[in-house]
């Protein structure tokens, strides 16, 4: 493994694990041309291949005269998913890696409960100085915006399934709600951030 990646991984900064991609590391990256990418995830290329190959092999085994078109369609859909979705950066273009200020510590992420309602998780972060900020995400949790002058280390408490009303008071959301409360201004929400995947050999 390139020393740039091995040194960062040894710090355990930005560690992130999920069922789909296994162990990953969230960071910021500076490219060799000076471009700065604030949100990058280092993913294991071996895990990625082990996810794709069995799915393609399974389609091979189901091939028959009657299912040929259906199987070809599935092949195309799988290849579209793995080859054209998501943002990616070549590992050989990276000059250096640093901690990303947009990556919540794993302990904080684990404090956030599941979906508030289908396709939406709403919560409020309370800082040590008493400030409160409304957060929400459709499904991504790898990186989040953070108010200026704060870091995620400043978070004292997570108020799950909650939002801030017009008076800036914390209000509990009804889990599974169908209609958004009238005073729930989702546009005034700190949201998830886009990121780049970078595949390396993490072993």
Tab-separated table of C-alpha atoms in Angstrom:
chain	number	residue	atom	x	y	z
A	1	UNK	CA	0.000	0.000	0.000
A	2	UNK	CA	1.212	3.499	-0.835
A	3	UNK	CA	2.750	5.226	2.203
A	4	UNK	CA	0.345	8.164	1.842
A	5	UNK	CA	-2.581	5.845	2.521
A	6	UNK	CA	-0.942	3.566	5.078
A	7	UNK	CA	0.116	6.520	7.244
A	8	UNK	CA	-3.385	7.970	7.282
A	9	UNK	CA	-5.058	4.628	7.978
A	10	UNK	CA	-2.755	4.047	10.943
A	11	UNK	CA	-4.214	7.170	12.576
A	12	UNK	CA	-7.712	5.571	12.493
A	13	UNK	CA	-9.098	9.021	11.650
A	14	UNK	CA	-12.476	9.007	9.952
A	15	UNK	CA	-13.037	5.277	10.363
A	16	UNK	CA	-16.376	4.230	8.894
A	17	UNK	CA	-17.911	0.800	8.469
A	18	UNK	CA	-21.063	-0.324	6.718
A	19	UNK	CA	-22.531	-3.585	5.441
A	20	UNK	CA	-22.119	-2.648	1.777
A	21	UNK	CA	-18.507	-1.474	1.669
A	22	UNK	CA	-16.924	-2.784	4.849
A	23	UNK	CA	-14.260	-0.769	6.645
A	24	UNK	CA	-13.492	2.601	5.048
A	25	UNK	CA	-11.738	5.818	6.027
A	26	UNK	CA	-13.121	9.329	5.532
A	27	UNK	CA	-10.649	12.107	4.871
A	28	UNK	CA	-9.776	15.206	2.850
A	29	UNK	CA	-7.378	14.894	-0.066
A	30	UNK	CA	-5.036	17.252	-1.868
A	31	UNK	CA	-4.300	16.214	-5.436
A	32	UNK	CA	-0.956	16.548	-7.171
A	33	UNK	CA	-2.227	19.577	-9.107
A	34	UNK	CA	-3.195	21.331	-5.854
A	35	UNK	CA	-6.929	20.625	-6.032
A	36	UNK	CA	-8.411	20.163	-2.552
A	37	UNK	CA	-11.240	17.667	-2.045
A	38	UNK	CA	-12.786	18.066	1.427
A	39	UNK	CA	-14.722	14.789	1.391
A	40	UNK	CA	-13.091	11.553	0.235
A	41	UNK	CA	-13.627	7.953	1.321
A	42	UNK	CA	-10.839	5.398	1.069
A	43	UNK	CA	-12.460	2.076	0.229
A	44	UNK	CA	-10.967	-1.395	-0.102
A	45	UNK	CA	-10.708	-2.420	-3.748
A	46	UNK	CA	-10.698	-6.112	-2.804
A	47	UNK	CA	-14.020	-5.786	-0.990
A	48	UNK	CA	-15.405	-3.914	-3.995
A	49	UNK	CA	-14.413	-6.685	-6.425
A	50	UNK	CA	-15.727	-9.373	-4.086
A	51	UNK	CA	-19.074	-7.609	-4.176
A	52	UNK	CA	-19.280	-7.359	-7.977
A	53	UNK	CA	-17.929	-10.723	-9.138
A	54	UNK	CA	-20.424	-12.988	-7.299
A	55	UNK	CA	-23.339	-10.967	-8.655
A	56	UNK	CA	-22.101	-11.348	-12.233
A	57	UNK	CA	-21.329	-15.042	-11.719
A	58	UNK	CA	-24.828	-15.600	-10.367
A	59	UNK	CA	-26.278	-14.154	-13.563
A	60	UNK	CA	-24.058	-16.456	-15.645
A	61	UNK	CA	-25.495	-19.516	-13.902
A	62	UNK	CA	-29.063	-18.415	-14.622
A	63	UNK	CA	-28.516	-17.970	-18.365
A	64	UNK	CA	-30.861	-19.921	-20.634
A	65	UNK	CA	-32.585	-19.484	-23.979
A	66	UNK	CA	-35.688	-18.079	-22.296
A	67	UNK	CA	-33.900	-15.829	-19.809
A	68	UNK	CA	-31.149	-14.499	-22.081
A	69	UNK	CA	-32.688	-11.067	-22.634
A	70	UNK	CA	-33.623	-10.718	-18.965
A	71	UNK	CA	-30.095	-11.723	-17.917
A	72	UNK	CA	-28.498	-9.283	-20.351
A	73	UNK	CA	-30.673	-6.506	-18.938
A	74	UNK	CA	-29.518	-7.422	-15.443
A	75	UNK	CA	-25.891	-7.383	-16.574
A	76	UNK	CA	-26.361	-3.908	-17.978
A	77	UNK	CA	-28.026	-2.655	-14.803
A	78	UNK	CA	-25.308	-4.081	-12.560
A	79	UNK	CA	-22.533	-2.627	-14.714
A	80	UNK	CA	-24.278	0.750	-14.725
A	81	UNK	CA	-24.471	0.627	-10.940
A	82	UNK	CA	-20.818	-0.222	-10.373
A	83	UNK	CA	-19.150	1.571	-13.275
A	84	UNK	CA	-21.064	4.817	-13.713
A	85	UNK	CA	-22.567	5.711	-10.330
A	86	UNK	CA	-20.804	7.747	-7.677
A	87	UNK	CA	-17.872	10.158	-7.767
A	88	UNK	CA	-14.377	8.680	-7.942
A	89	UNK	CA	-10.796	9.857	-7.749
A	90	UNK	CA	-7.713	7.897	-8.807
A	91	UNK	CA	-5.488	6.935	-5.883
A	92	UNK	CA	-2.363	7.836	-7.879
A	93	UNK	CA	-3.567	11.448	-8.245
A	94	UNK	CA	-3.492	12.037	-4.480
A	95	UNK	CA	-0.576	13.944	-2.971
A	96	UNK	CA	-1.649	14.022	0.685
A	97	UNK	CA	-4.479	13.128	3.062
A	98	UNK	CA	-5.762	14.966	6.119
A	99	UNK	CA	-8.641	14.692	8.549
A	100	UNK	CA	-11.950	15.919	7.109
A	101	UNK	CA	-13.816	18.414	9.273
A	102	UNK	CA	-17.038	17.203	7.649
A	103	UNK	CA	-16.702	13.610	8.913
A	104	UNK	CA	-18.606	12.958	12.126
A	105	UNK	CA	-16.720	10.766	14.608
A	106	UNK	CA	-17.993	7.205	14.589
A	107	UNK	CA	-19.229	7.546	18.179
A	108	UNK	CA	-21.406	10.491	17.151
A	109	UNK	CA	-22.744	8.682	14.085
A	110	UNK	CA	-23.704	5.747	16.283
A	111	UNK	CA	-25.814	8.118	18.391
A	112	UNK	CA	-28.032	8.942	15.417
A	113	UNK	CA	-31.024	6.630	15.240
A	114	UNK	CA	-32.607	5.272	12.062
A	115	UNK	CA	-35.009	6.976	9.688
A	116	UNK	CA	-37.541	9.376	11.137
A	117	UNK	CA	-39.814	8.681	8.201
A	118	UNK	CA	-39.286	6.980	4.864
A	119	UNK	CA	-36.339	8.623	3.111
A	120	UNK	CA	-35.626	11.185	5.818
A	121	UNK	CA	-33.695	11.283	9.089
A	122	UNK	CA	-34.112	14.478	11.085
A	123	UNK	CA	-32.162	15.372	14.210
A	124	UNK	CA	-30.751	18.313	16.149
A	125	UNK	CA	-27.173	18.695	17.371
A	126	UNK	CA	-26.623	20.534	20.646
A	127	UNK	CA	-23.180	22.041	21.194
A	128	UNK	CA	-21.287	22.483	24.455
A	129	UNK	CA	-22.012	26.227	24.402
A	130	UNK	CA	-25.764	25.595	24.173
A	131	UNK	CA	-26.135	26.371	20.457
A	132	UNK	CA	-28.475	24.056	18.558
A	133	UNK	CA	-28.512	23.205	14.855
A	134	UNK	CA	-31.048	21.350	12.743
A	135	UNK	CA	-29.745	18.429	10.684
A	136	UNK	CA	-31.267	16.060	8.180
A	137	UNK	CA	-30.380	13.545	5.496
A	138	UNK	CA	-32.146	11.414	2.933
A	139	UNK	CA	-29.838	8.427	3.485
A	140	UNK	CA	-26.144	9.402	3.309
A	141	UNK	CA	-24.277	9.890	6.597
A	142	UNK	CA	-20.616	9.793	5.558
A	143	UNK	CA	-20.134	13.584	5.611
A	144	UNK	CA	-22.207	16.501	6.913
A	145	UNK	CA	-21.987	20.266	6.781
A	146	UNK	CA	-20.875	21.902	10.014
A	147	UNK	CA	-21.606	25.482	11.159
A	148	UNK	CA	-18.692	27.905	10.986
A	149	UNK	CA	-16.513	28.113	14.110
A	150	UNK	CA	-17.664	24.650	15.226
A	151	UNK	CA	-16.443	21.101	14.836
A	152	UNK	CA	-18.197	17.824	15.522
A	153	UNK	CA	-16.058	17.488	18.643
A	154	UNK	CA	-18.154	20.379	20.024
A	155	UNK	CA	-21.347	18.290	19.970
A	156	UNK	CA	-22.690	17.572	23.444
A	157	UNK	CA	-25.950	15.821	22.584
A	158	UNK	CA	-27.953	14.410	19.673
A	159	UNK	CA	-31.700	15.014	19.748
A	160	UNK	CA	-33.018	12.268	17.491
A	161	UNK	CA	-36.165	12.640	15.369
A	162	UNK	CA	-36.338	16.351	16.107
A	163	UNK	CA	-36.292	19.751	14.407
A	164	UNK	CA	-36.169	23.448	15.305
A	165	UNK	CA	-39.380	25.455	15.093
A	166	UNK	CA	-39.665	29.152	14.208
A	167	UNK	CA	-38.796	30.057	17.803
A	168	UNK	CA	-35.604	27.967	17.541
A	169	UNK	CA	-36.955	25.447	20.027
A	170	UNK	CA	-36.408	21.707	19.730
A	171	UNK	CA	-39.581	19.876	18.696
A	172	UNK	CA	-39.952	16.129	18.581
A	173	UNK	CA	-40.938	14.682	15.201
A	174	UNK	CA	-43.515	11.937	15.029
A	175	UNK	CA	-41.730	8.912	13.632
A	176	UNK	CA	-43.223	7.768	10.355
A	177	UNK	CA	-44.929	11.118	9.741
A	178	UNK	CA	-46.589	11.574	6.357
A	179	UNK	CA	-47.110	15.343	6.414
A	180	UNK	CA	-44.258	17.724	7.231
A	181	UNK	CA	-45.116	19.948	10.222
A	182	UNK	CA	-46.014	23.486	9.147
A	183	UNK	CA	-43.159	25.030	11.129
A	184	UNK	CA	-40.514	22.518	9.975
A	185	UNK	CA	-38.281	24.520	7.622
A	186	UNK	CA	-36.226	21.801	5.944
A	187	UNK	CA	-34.453	24.420	3.812
A	188	UNK	CA	-32.812	25.638	7.041
A	189	UNK	CA	-31.126	22.288	7.606
A	190	UNK	CA	-27.494	21.210	7.671
A	191	UNK	CA	-27.330	18.372	5.185
A	192	UNK	CA	-25.157	15.528	3.982
A	193	UNK	CA	-22.292	16.443	1.647
A	194	UNK	CA	-21.245	14.817	-1.650
A	195	UNK	CA	-17.974	12.914	-1.623
A	196	UNK	CA	-15.468	11.041	-3.769
A	197	UNK	CA	-14.624	7.350	-3.475
A	198	UNK	CA	-10.985	6.329	-3.778
A	199	UNK	CA	-10.257	2.609	-4.090
A	200	UNK	CA	-7.044	1.266	-2.587
A	201	UNK	CA	-5.770	-2.013	-1.174
A	202	UNK	CA	-6.508	-1.600	2.533
A	203	UNK	CA	-5.000	-4.960	3.489
